[in-house]
Coordinates of C-alpha atoms in Angstrom, one line a residue:
Chain D
M1 CA 33.1 -6.1 2.2
I2 CA 29.7 -4.4 1.6
M3 CA 27.8 -6.0 -1.3
I4 CA 26.5 -3.5 -3.8
C5 CA 23.2 -4.3 -5.6
R6 CA 22.0 -1.9 -8.3
T7 CA 18.9 -3.8 -9.6
K8 CA 16.0 -5.4 -7.8
Q9 CA 16.9 -8.7 -9.2
Q10 CA 20.5 -8.5 -7.8
L11 CA 19.0 -7.5 -4.4
R12 CA 16.5 -10.4 -4.4
E13 CA 19.2 -12.9 -5.3
A14 CA 21.6 -11.6 -2.7
L15 CA 18.9 -11.8 0.0
E16 CA 17.7 -15.3 -1.1
N17 CA 21.3 -16.6 -0.9
K18 CA 21.9 -15.1 2.6
R19 CA 18.6 -16.6 3.8
K20 CA 19.3 -20.0 2.3
Q21 CA 22.6 -20.1 4.0
K22 CA 21.1 -19.2 7.4
P23 CA 17.3 -20.0 7.7
G24 CA 15.6 -17.7 10.2
L25 CA 18.1 -14.9 9.7
T26 CA 16.8 -11.5 10.8
T27 CA 17.2 -8.6 8.5
G28 CA 17.4 -4.9 9.5
F29 CA 16.8 -2.2 7.0
V30 CA 17.9 1.4 6.8
P31 CA 16.3 3.3 3.9
T32 CA 18.1 6.6 3.1
M33 CA 18.5 9.2 0.4
G34 CA 22.2 9.0 0.7
Y35 CA 24.8 11.7 1.5
L36 CA 25.1 9.8 4.7
H37 CA 26.1 11.5 8.0
E38 CA 26.5 10.3 11.6
G39 CA 22.7 10.2 12.0
H40 CA 22.5 7.5 9.3
A41 CA 25.6 5.7 10.7
S42 CA 23.8 5.5 14.1
L43 CA 20.8 3.8 12.4
I44 CA 23.1 1.3 10.6
R45 CA 25.0 0.5 13.8
R46 CA 21.8 -0.1 15.7
S47 CA 20.6 -2.5 13.0
V48 CA 23.9 -4.3 13.0
A49 CA 23.6 -4.7 16.8
E50 CA 20.1 -6.0 16.6
C51 CA 19.9 -8.0 13.4
D52 CA 21.9 -10.7 11.6
L53 CA 21.9 -8.9 8.3
T54 CA 21.8 -5.1 7.6
V55 CA 20.6 -3.7 4.3
L56 CA 21.0 0.0 3.5
S57 CA 19.2 1.6 0.5
I58 CA 20.3 4.8 -1.1
F59 CA 17.7 6.3 -3.4
V60 CA 16.7 9.9 -3.9
N61 CA 13.0 9.3 -4.5
P62 CA 11.6 11.8 -7.1
L63 CA 8.0 11.0 -6.0
Q64 CA 8.5 12.7 -2.6
F65 CA 9.8 16.0 -4.0
G66 CA 7.5 18.8 -5.1
P67 CA 8.0 20.5 -8.4
N68 CA 9.8 23.5 -6.8
E69 CA 11.9 21.4 -4.3
D70 CA 15.5 20.3 -4.4
F71 CA 15.3 16.9 -6.2
D72 CA 17.9 17.9 -8.8
R73 CA 20.4 19.5 -6.5
Y74 CA 19.9 17.1 -3.6
P75 CA 23.6 16.2 -2.6
R76 CA 24.9 12.9 -3.8
D77 CA 28.3 11.2 -3.0
E78 CA 28.2 7.5 -3.7
Q79 CA 31.8 6.6 -2.9
R80 CA 31.8 8.4 0.5
D81 CA 28.4 6.9 1.3
L82 CA 29.6 3.3 0.6
A83 CA 32.7 3.8 2.7
L84 CA 30.6 5.1 5.7
A85 CA 28.1 2.3 5.3
E86 CA 30.8 -0.3 5.2
A87 CA 32.6 1.2 8.2
S88 CA 29.3 1.2 10.1
G89 CA 28.8 -2.5 9.4
A90 CA 26.1 -2.6 6.7
D91 CA 26.2 -5.9 4.7
I92 CA 24.2 -5.0 1.6
A93 CA 23.8 -1.6 -0.1
F94 CA 20.9 -1.2 -2.6
L95 CA 21.5 1.7 -5.0
P96 CA 18.8 1.6 -7.8
T97 CA 18.4 4.2 -10.5
V98 CA 15.1 6.0 -10.8
E99 CA 14.3 3.9 -13.9
E100 CA 15.0 0.7 -12.0
M101 CA 12.6 1.7 -9.2
Y102 CA 10.0 3.1 -11.5
P103 CA 10.2 1.4 -14.9
T104 CA 6.7 2.8 -15.6
K105 CA 4.9 5.6 -13.8
P106 CA 3.3 4.0 -10.8
L107 CA -0.5 4.2 -10.9
T108 CA -0.7 3.0 -7.3
S109 CA -0.7 5.7 -4.5
I110 CA -0.7 5.2 -0.8
T111 CA -2.2 8.0 1.4
V112 CA -2.2 8.1 5.2
D113 CA -4.8 10.5 6.5
V114 CA -4.8 12.5 9.7
V115 CA -1.1 12.1 10.6
T116 CA -0.3 13.9 7.3
D117 CA -2.7 16.8 7.9
R118 CA -0.2 19.1 9.6
L119 CA 3.5 19.9 9.6
C120 CA 5.4 18.8 6.4
G121 CA 2.2 17.0 5.2
A122 CA 0.6 20.4 5.0
S123 CA 3.5 22.4 3.6
R124 CA 4.8 19.7 1.2
P125 CA 1.6 18.4 -0.6
G126 CA 2.0 14.9 -1.9
H127 CA 5.3 14.4 -0.1
F128 CA 4.1 11.6 2.2
D129 CA 2.2 9.8 -0.6
G130 CA 5.6 9.6 -2.3
V131 CA 7.2 8.4 0.9
G132 CA 4.5 5.7 1.3
V133 CA 5.0 4.3 -2.1
V134 CA 8.8 4.1 -2.0
V135 CA 8.9 2.7 1.5
S136 CA 6.3 0.1 0.6
K137 CA 8.4 -0.9 -2.5
L138 CA 11.6 -1.1 -0.5
F139 CA 9.9 -3.1 2.3
N140 CA 8.6 -5.5 -0.3
L141 CA 12.0 -5.9 -1.9
V142 CA 14.1 -6.2 1.3
Q143 CA 11.4 -8.0 3.5
P144 CA 13.1 -6.9 6.7
Q145 CA 11.9 -7.8 10.2
R146 CA 13.0 -4.4 11.5
A147 CA 13.4 -1.0 9.8
Y148 CA 15.3 2.0 11.3
F149 CA 14.2 5.6 10.9
G150 CA 15.6 8.8 12.5
M151 CA 13.3 10.9 14.7
K152 CA 14.4 14.1 12.9
D153 CA 11.7 13.2 10.5
A154 CA 9.2 12.6 13.3
Q155 CA 6.2 12.9 11.1
Q156 CA 7.7 10.4 8.6
V157 CA 8.1 7.9 11.5
A158 CA 4.5 8.5 12.5
V159 CA 3.2 8.0 8.9
I160 CA 5.3 4.8 8.4
R161 CA 4.2 3.4 11.7
R162 CA 0.6 4.0 10.9
M163 CA 0.9 2.6 7.4
T164 CA 2.7 -0.6 8.6
D165 CA 0.0 -1.0 11.4
D166 CA -2.9 -0.4 9.1
L167 CA -1.6 -2.8 6.4
D168 CA -0.4 -5.5 8.8
M169 CA 3.1 -5.3 7.4
P170 CA 5.3 -7.8 9.3
I171 CA 7.9 -5.2 10.1
K172 CA 8.9 -3.5 13.4
I173 CA 9.5 0.3 12.9
V174 CA 12.4 1.4 15.2
P175 CA 12.5 5.2 15.7
C176 CA 16.1 6.4 16.6
D177 CA 17.2 9.5 18.4
I178 CA 18.2 12.7 16.5
V179 CA 21.9 13.0 16.2
R180 CA 23.3 16.5 16.6
E181 CA 26.5 18.5 16.0
P182 CA 28.3 19.4 19.2
D183 CA 26.7 22.9 19.0
G184 CA 23.2 21.4 18.7
L185 CA 22.4 21.6 15.0
A186 CA 20.5 18.4 14.0
L187 CA 22.4 16.5 11.4
S188 CA 20.9 16.7 7.9
S189 CA 22.2 16.0 4.4
R190 CA 20.8 19.5 3.6
N191 CA 23.1 21.2 6.0
V192 CA 25.7 21.2 3.3
Y193 CA 23.6 23.9 1.5
L194 CA 24.1 26.4 4.3
S195 CA 26.5 29.4 4.1
A196 CA 28.6 30.0 7.2
E197 CA 26.2 32.8 8.3
E198 CA 23.1 30.6 7.7
R199 CA 24.8 27.7 9.5
S200 CA 25.4 29.9 12.5
Q201 CA 21.9 31.4 12.6
A202 CA 20.4 27.9 12.2
L203 CA 21.4 27.1 15.7
V204 CA 18.3 29.0 16.8
L205 CA 16.3 25.8 16.0
S206 CA 17.9 23.5 18.5
Q207 CA 18.3 26.3 21.0
S208 CA 14.6 27.2 20.9
L209 CA 13.5 23.6 21.2
A210 CA 15.9 23.1 24.1
K211 CA 14.2 26.0 26.0
A212 CA 10.7 24.8 25.3
K213 CA 10.6 22.3 28.2
S214 CA 11.2 25.0 30.9
I215 CA 9.0 27.6 29.1
G216 CA 6.1 25.1 29.0
E217 CA 6.4 24.2 32.6
T218 CA 5.6 27.9 33.6
A219 CA 2.3 28.1 35.4
G220 CA -0.5 29.2 33.0
K221 CA 1.4 28.5 29.8
T222 CA -0.9 27.4 27.0
V223 CA -0.3 25.5 23.7
Q224 CA -0.4 28.8 21.7
G225 CA 1.7 30.5 24.3
L226 CA 4.6 28.1 23.9
I227 CA 4.3 28.2 20.1
D228 CA 4.5 32.0 20.2
E229 CA 7.5 32.1 22.4
V230 CA 9.4 29.5 20.3
S231 CA 8.4 31.4 17.1
N232 CA 9.6 34.7 18.6
H233 CA 12.9 33.2 19.6
I234 CA 13.4 31.8 16.1
R235 CA 12.5 35.2 14.5
E236 CA 15.4 36.8 16.4
S237 CA 17.6 35.2 13.8
Q238 CA 17.4 37.6 10.9
L239 CA 17.8 34.9 8.2
A240 CA 15.1 32.6 9.6
D241 CA 11.9 32.3 7.5
I242 CA 9.4 30.2 9.5
D243 CA 7.5 27.6 7.6
Y244 CA 5.8 26.2 10.8
V245 CA 6.1 25.9 14.5
E246 CA 3.6 23.4 15.8
L247 CA 2.8 21.5 18.9
L248 CA 0.7 18.3 18.4
A249 CA -0.2 15.2 20.3
Y250 CA 2.3 12.4 19.8
P251 CA 2.4 9.9 18.1
N252 CA -1.0 10.5 16.4
L253 CA -0.2 14.1 15.4
T254 CA -3.7 15.4 16.2
P255 CA -4.0 19.1 17.0
L256 CA -4.3 20.5 20.5
A257 CA -6.6 23.4 21.5
P258 CA -4.6 26.6 21.4
N259 CA -5.8 27.8 24.8
Q260 CA -5.1 24.4 26.4
L261 CA -2.9 24.6 29.5
L262 CA 0.3 22.6 29.0
L263 CA 0.5 21.4 32.6
E264 CA -3.0 19.9 32.1
T265 CA -2.2 18.2 28.8
P266 CA -1.4 14.5 29.3
G267 CA 0.9 12.3 27.3
E268 CA 3.7 13.1 24.9
L269 CA 3.7 16.1 22.6
L270 CA 5.7 16.8 19.5
L271 CA 7.1 20.3 19.1
A272 CA 8.2 20.5 15.5
V273 CA 9.7 23.4 13.5
A274 CA 10.4 23.9 9.8
V275 CA 12.4 27.0 9.0
K276 CA 14.1 28.3 5.8
F277 CA 17.5 29.8 5.9
G278 CA 18.0 31.2 2.4
R279 CA 17.0 28.4 0.0
T280 CA 17.5 25.7 2.6
R281 CA 14.6 24.4 4.5
L282 CA 15.6 22.7 7.8
I283 CA 13.4 20.8 10.2
D284 CA 13.9 19.9 13.9
N285 CA 11.7 18.7 16.7
R286 CA 11.5 17.5 20.3
I287 CA 9.2 15.2 22.2
L288 CA 8.0 16.9 25.3
S289 CA 5.7 16.1 28.2
F290 CA 4.5 18.6 30.8
S291 CA 1.8 16.8 32.7
E292 CA 2.5 14.0 35.2
V293 CA -0.6 12.3 33.8
T294 CA 0.4 9.6 31.3
I295 CA -1.9 8.1 28.7
D296 CA -1.8 4.8 26.9
V297 CA -1.4 5.0 23.2
Chain L
M1 CA -8.1 -31.6 8.6
I2 CA -8.2 -27.9 7.6
M3 CA -6.7 -25.7 10.3
I4 CA -9.0 -22.8 11.3
C5 CA -7.4 -19.4 12.4
R6 CA -9.6 -16.6 13.6
T7 CA -7.0 -14.1 14.7
K8 CA -3.9 -12.7 12.9
Q9 CA -1.8 -14.0 15.7
Q10 CA -3.1 -17.6 15.2
L11 CA -2.5 -17.3 11.5
R12 CA 1.1 -15.9 11.9
E13 CA 1.9 -18.8 14.3
A14 CA 0.4 -21.5 12.1
L15 CA 2.4 -20.2 9.1
E16 CA 5.6 -19.8 11.1
N17 CA 5.3 -23.4 12.3
K18 CA 4.7 -24.8 8.8
R19 CA 7.6 -22.8 7.4
K20 CA 9.9 -23.9 10.2
Q21 CA 9.0 -27.5 9.5
K22 CA 9.8 -27.2 5.8
P23 CA 12.1 -24.3 4.9
G24 CA 11.5 -23.0 1.4
L25 CA 7.8 -24.1 1.4
T26 CA 5.7 -22.3 -1.2
T27 CA 2.4 -20.8 -0.1
G28 CA -0.6 -20.3 -2.4
F29 CA -3.3 -17.9 -1.2
V30 CA -7.0 -17.8 -2.2
P31 CA -8.7 -14.7 -0.7
T32 CA -12.5 -14.9 -0.7
M33 CA -15.6 -13.4 0.8
G34 CA -17.0 -16.8 1.6
Y35 CA -20.3 -18.5 0.5
L36 CA -18.0 -20.6 -1.6
H37 CA -19.0 -22.1 -4.9
E38 CA -17.3 -24.2 -7.6
G39 CA -15.4 -21.1 -8.8
H40 CA -13.7 -20.8 -5.5
A41 CA -13.1 -24.5 -5.3
S42 CA -11.3 -24.3 -8.7
L43 CA -8.9 -21.6 -7.3
I44 CA -8.2 -23.8 -4.2
R45 CA -7.5 -26.9 -6.3
R46 CA -5.2 -24.9 -8.6
S47 CA -3.3 -23.6 -5.6
V48 CA -3.1 -27.1 -4.1
A49 CA -1.7 -28.4 -7.4
E50 CA 1.0 -25.6 -7.6
C51 CA 2.0 -24.9 -4.0
D52 CA 3.1 -26.8 -0.9
L53 CA 0.6 -25.0 1.4
T54 CA -2.8 -23.5 0.5
V55 CA -4.3 -20.7 2.7
L56 CA -7.9 -19.6 2.1
S57 CA -9.3 -16.5 3.7
I58 CA -13.0 -15.8 4.2
F59 CA -13.7 -12.2 5.0
V60 CA -16.6 -10.0 3.9
N61 CA -14.7 -6.7 3.8
P62 CA -16.9 -3.8 4.8
L63 CA -14.4 -1.3 3.2
Q64 CA -15.3 -2.4 -0.3
F65 CA -19.0 -2.1 0.0
G66 CA -20.8 1.3 -0.7
P67 CA -23.4 2.6 1.8
N68 CA -26.3 1.3 -0.3
E69 CA -24.7 -2.0 -1.2
D70 CA -25.3 -5.5 0.2
F71 CA -22.7 -5.7 3.0
D72 CA -25.3 -6.7 5.7
R73 CA -27.2 -9.2 3.6
Y74 CA -24.2 -10.7 1.8
P75 CA -24.7 -14.5 2.2
R76 CA -22.6 -16.3 4.8
D77 CA -22.4 -20.0 5.6
E78 CA -19.2 -20.8 7.5
Q79 CA -19.8 -24.5 8.0
R80 CA -20.5 -25.2 4.4
D81 CA -17.6 -23.1 3.3
L82 CA -15.2 -25.0 5.6
A83 CA -16.4 -28.3 4.3
L84 CA -15.9 -27.2 0.7
A85 CA -12.5 -25.7 1.4
E86 CA -11.3 -28.9 3.1
A87 CA -12.7 -31.1 0.3
S88 CA -10.8 -28.9 -2.2
G89 CA -7.6 -29.4 -0.3
A90 CA -7.0 -26.1 1.5
D91 CA -4.6 -26.4 4.5
I92 CA -5.5 -23.3 6.5
A93 CA -8.6 -21.2 6.6
F94 CA -8.3 -17.6 8.0
L95 CA -11.7 -16.3 9.2
P96 CA -11.2 -13.0 11.0
T97 CA -14.0 -10.8 12.3
V98 CA -14.2 -7.2 11.2
E99 CA -12.8 -6.1 14.5
E100 CA -9.9 -8.4 14.1
M101 CA -9.0 -7.0 10.7
Y102 CA -9.7 -3.4 11.6
P103 CA -9.1 -2.9 15.3
T104 CA -9.1 0.8 14.5
K105 CA -10.4 2.6 11.4
P106 CA -7.5 2.4 8.9
L107 CA -6.1 5.9 8.0
T108 CA -4.1 4.3 5.1
S109 CA -5.7 4.1 1.7
I110 CA -4.4 2.6 -1.5
T111 CA -5.6 3.9 -4.8
V112 CA -4.8 2.5 -8.3
D113 CA -5.4 5.0 -11.0
V114 CA -6.5 4.5 -14.6
V115 CA -7.4 0.8 -14.3
T116 CA -10.2 1.8 -11.9
D117 CA -11.5 4.7 -14.0
R118 CA -14.2 2.5 -15.8
L119 CA -16.5 -0.5 -15.1
C120 CA -17.0 -1.2 -11.4
G121 CA -14.5 1.4 -10.5
A122 CA -16.8 4.1 -11.9
S123 CA -20.1 2.6 -10.7
R124 CA -18.9 1.6 -7.3
P125 CA -16.8 4.6 -6.0
G126 CA -14.2 3.6 -3.4
H127 CA -14.8 -0.1 -4.0
F128 CA -11.3 -0.8 -5.3
D129 CA -9.6 1.4 -2.6
G130 CA -11.3 -1.0 -0.1
V131 CA -10.1 -4.0 -2.2
G132 CA -6.5 -2.6 -2.2
V133 CA -6.3 -2.2 1.5
V134 CA -7.8 -5.6 2.4
V135 CA -5.7 -7.5 -0.2
S136 CA -2.5 -5.7 1.0
K137 CA -3.3 -6.6 4.6
L138 CA -4.0 -10.3 3.7
F139 CA -0.9 -10.5 1.5
N140 CA 1.2 -9.1 4.4
L141 CA -0.4 -11.6 6.8
V142 CA -0.2 -14.7 4.6
Q143 CA 3.0 -13.8 2.7
P144 CA 2.2 -16.1 -0.2
Q145 CA 4.3 -16.7 -3.3
R146 CA 1.2 -17.0 -5.4
A147 CA -2.3 -15.7 -5.1
Y148 CA -5.3 -16.9 -7.1
F149 CA -8.1 -14.8 -8.3
G150 CA -11.1 -15.5 -10.5
M151 CA -11.4 -13.7 -13.8
K152 CA -15.1 -13.0 -13.2
D153 CA -13.8 -10.0 -11.4
A154 CA -11.5 -9.1 -14.3
Q155 CA -11.1 -5.5 -13.2
Q156 CA -10.1 -6.7 -9.7
V157 CA -7.5 -8.9 -11.2
A158 CA -6.1 -5.9 -13.3
V159 CA -6.1 -3.7 -10.2
I160 CA -4.3 -6.2 -8.0
R161 CA -1.8 -7.0 -10.7
R162 CA -1.0 -3.3 -11.1
M163 CA -0.8 -2.8 -7.4
T164 CA 1.6 -5.7 -6.8
D165 CA 3.7 -4.6 -9.8
D166 CA 3.9 -1.0 -8.7
L167 CA 4.7 -1.8 -5.1
D168 CA 7.1 -4.7 -5.9
M169 CA 5.2 -7.2 -3.9
P170 CA 6.9 -10.5 -4.1
I171 CA 3.7 -12.3 -5.2
K172 CA 2.6 -13.8 -8.5
I173 CA -1.0 -13.1 -9.3
V174 CA -2.6 -16.1 -11.0
P175 CA -5.9 -15.2 -12.9
C176 CA -8.2 -18.3 -13.2
D177 CA -11.0 -18.9 -15.7
I178 CA -14.6 -18.1 -14.9
V179 CA -16.5 -21.2 -13.8
R180 CA -20.1 -21.4 -15.2
E181 CA -23.3 -23.3 -14.5
P182 CA -24.1 -25.9 -17.3
D183 CA -26.5 -23.3 -18.8
G184 CA -23.8 -20.6 -18.9
L185 CA -24.5 -18.4 -15.9
A186 CA -21.2 -17.4 -14.3
L187 CA -21.0 -18.7 -10.7
S188 CA -21.4 -16.0 -8.1
S189 CA -22.2 -16.0 -4.4
R190 CA -24.8 -13.4 -5.2
N191 CA -26.7 -15.8 -7.5
V192 CA -28.5 -17.0 -4.4
Y193 CA -30.4 -13.7 -4.3
L194 CA -32.1 -14.4 -7.7
S195 CA -35.7 -15.4 -8.0
A196 CA -36.5 -18.2 -10.5
E197 CA -37.6 -15.7 -13.1
E198 CA -34.5 -13.5 -12.5
R199 CA -32.2 -16.5 -12.7
S200 CA -33.7 -17.5 -16.0
Q201 CA -33.4 -14.0 -17.5
A202 CA -29.9 -13.6 -16.2
L203 CA -28.8 -16.1 -18.8
V204 CA -28.8 -13.3 -21.3
L205 CA -25.4 -12.1 -19.9
S206 CA -23.4 -15.2 -20.8
Q207 CA -25.4 -15.6 -24.0
S208 CA -24.7 -12.1 -25.2
L209 CA -21.0 -12.4 -24.3
A210 CA -20.9 -15.7 -26.2
K211 CA -22.3 -14.0 -29.4
A212 CA -19.9 -11.1 -29.2
K213 CA -17.0 -12.9 -30.9
S214 CA -18.9 -13.5 -34.1
I215 CA -20.6 -10.1 -34.1
G216 CA -17.3 -8.4 -33.7
E217 CA -15.8 -10.3 -36.6
T218 CA -18.4 -8.8 -39.0
A219 CA -16.7 -6.5 -41.5
G220 CA -17.1 -2.8 -40.5
K221 CA -18.1 -3.5 -36.9
T222 CA -16.9 -0.8 -34.5
V223 CA -16.3 -0.7 -30.8
Q224 CA -19.6 1.2 -30.3
G225 CA -21.4 -1.1 -32.7
L226 CA -20.5 -4.2 -30.7
I227 CA -21.4 -2.5 -27.4
D228 CA -24.8 -1.5 -28.9
E229 CA -25.6 -5.0 -30.1
V230 CA -24.7 -6.6 -26.8
S231 CA -26.7 -3.9 -24.9
N232 CA -29.7 -4.4 -27.2
H233 CA -29.5 -8.2 -26.7
I234 CA -29.4 -7.8 -22.9
R235 CA -32.4 -5.3 -23.0
E236 CA -34.5 -8.0 -24.6
S237 CA -34.7 -9.5 -21.1
Q238 CA -37.4 -7.4 -19.4
L239 CA -35.9 -7.6 -15.9
A240 CA -32.4 -6.6 -17.0
D241 CA -31.3 -3.1 -15.8
I242 CA -27.9 -2.4 -17.4
D243 CA -25.3 -0.7 -15.2
Y244 CA -22.6 -0.9 -18.0
V245 CA -21.6 -2.7 -21.1
E246 CA -18.0 -1.8 -21.9
L247 CA -15.2 -2.8 -24.3
L248 CA -11.7 -1.9 -23.1
A249 CA -8.1 -2.7 -23.9
Y250 CA -6.9 -5.6 -21.7
P251 CA -5.1 -5.8 -19.3
N252 CA -4.7 -2.0 -18.9
L253 CA -8.4 -1.3 -19.1
T254 CA -7.8 1.9 -21.2
P255 CA -10.7 3.1 -23.4
L256 CA -11.0 2.5 -27.1
A257 CA -12.3 5.0 -29.6
P258 CA -16.0 4.3 -30.2
N259 CA -15.7 4.4 -34.0
Q260 CA -12.6 2.2 -34.0
L261 CA -12.9 -0.9 -36.3
L262 CA -12.6 -4.1 -34.3
L263 CA -10.8 -6.0 -37.1
E264 CA -8.2 -3.3 -36.9
T265 CA -7.9 -3.3 -33.1
P266 CA -4.8 -5.2 -32.0
G267 CA -4.4 -7.2 -28.8
E268 CA -6.8 -8.6 -26.3
L269 CA -10.0 -6.7 -25.3
L270 CA -12.2 -7.0 -22.3
L271 CA -15.9 -7.0 -22.9
A272 CA -17.5 -6.6 -19.5
V273 CA -21.1 -6.2 -18.4
A274 CA -22.8 -5.3 -15.1
V275 CA -26.6 -5.7 -15.0
K276 CA -29.1 -5.6 -12.2
F277 CA -31.9 -8.1 -12.0
G278 CA -34.2 -6.8 -9.2
R279 CA -31.9 -5.9 -6.3
T280 CA -29.2 -8.2 -7.5
R281 CA -26.3 -6.8 -9.5
L282 CA -24.4 -9.4 -11.6
I283 CA -21.2 -9.0 -13.6
D284 CA -19.8 -11.2 -16.3
N285 CA -17.1 -10.7 -19.0
R286 CA -15.1 -12.2 -21.8
I287 CA -11.6 -11.6 -23.2
L288 CA -11.8 -11.2 -27.0
S289 CA -9.5 -10.6 -29.8
F290 CA -10.5 -9.7 -33.3
S291 CA -7.3 -8.7 -35.1
E292 CA -4.5 -11.1 -36.1
V293 CA -2.1 -8.4 -34.9
T294 CA -0.8 -9.1 -31.4
I295 CA 0.8 -6.6 -29.1
D296 CA 3.2 -7.1 -26.2
V297 CA 1.9 -6.0 -22.9

């Protein structure tokens, strides 16, 4: 049976008991905003395979939503989430209220520069500051050795990796592959918002990302050339309203010169897209490399 | 014998060994910038009395010094420090280099609002952001249950308390009384900068703070009235160049109305001064209460 903790105190006591029973026990942590899908389940299963104890958190964090974003309508289904978490092997579920997490307005903010300059950091101001605070709080409450994050939020992974490195947090960040529907759509709790027509047109994201590798390998193709082709492909879907299509160095998310030749660009690159279909903003990405030259990061 | 760790890895291994030997061991932590004096020794002794293991760090943190401050000339004496730390009962001394603490420029910054608006937060911009980052790093490396800070840096204590509360860090912050020379001068590593004449005139700080209680108890005395009397007293010392004299609500460091009557001001108040004598900036403070009315904080 999965153990349910709704307060910080309950969570601390549950963890203390487990750790007393088995000194040296390793804890894996999967922070989520709930409305779990197979992507989350894959994180839980990986933690279960690698750690003695797996803690899942479900918390829709108001700090990381902008004033015109979907905090209030973000989908929630606690019973289904707990069933899926238990079936995937999680040992403890932490489900705090907003008041439990933030009994007073936090005065402390955490900002990670450079990695937040582009992509969602640019189009959702303050978003990653809110992520930094809530992830720090959860890390301090759970004190895991390993924490599992999906690569669909590739920038979030980069931000959290940088924060844990910079602050010497004793936690290994484990990035996990994007899980997709059979037709290619990246799993997201927000997919539930999509109408049938939007759902169908949203396939253009994974399709355009899948084509990017062969497009970029064409002789003479530049950074901007690839961005333009991907953007044009997405625009063929009438309902697609592009927020960004960007190609950045990975994992530092630094910009590339637009006229740089891809075949001469060493290392891994992140091709990331954010596109609105109706009121629903979807993101997707792919890590690519075009040059044979590798670089140490 | 005190154990000396110069790298994060050495420190992590030393702590892991101690904790394996004695599961459930409690760790007390005393972060310092070195050039230890009896004030630091009192923190170490308190930790030794309250915890199984006491870790001291000595690190002059460049992030918390402004461009025109005294980072380069800040006094250092490792051998004397280690002797004093050992005599006071510390078990482990962590003495990293700047390169060890910051192998790359940190992109992560931690800001605590409101509590940093006044006092040294106002006159040393960025100072407490640097404190927040280094204290977070040291907390994550040492993972203490208790951390000891001197009340001479009263605002630092308030900032760190707020940060640990906001981020749910599992660490109790223990504020410790200011230690003074027999003539009243608050101990500070920076006292070594003072000429004999400056040293003598600097006594005006502790003397004016000591008088504040009786001045404030005078009928009709206001917040601004007390600040003015303390300031005038300090100005009687020719070499004193006042940076600030402030009276704030404690521990939140929120401002008080200048015309507020002290006898009608509930709760504890922080009277804090920062004054330059030549090139040396000294701080001192006192917690006061004038009203019989208490408030819960």
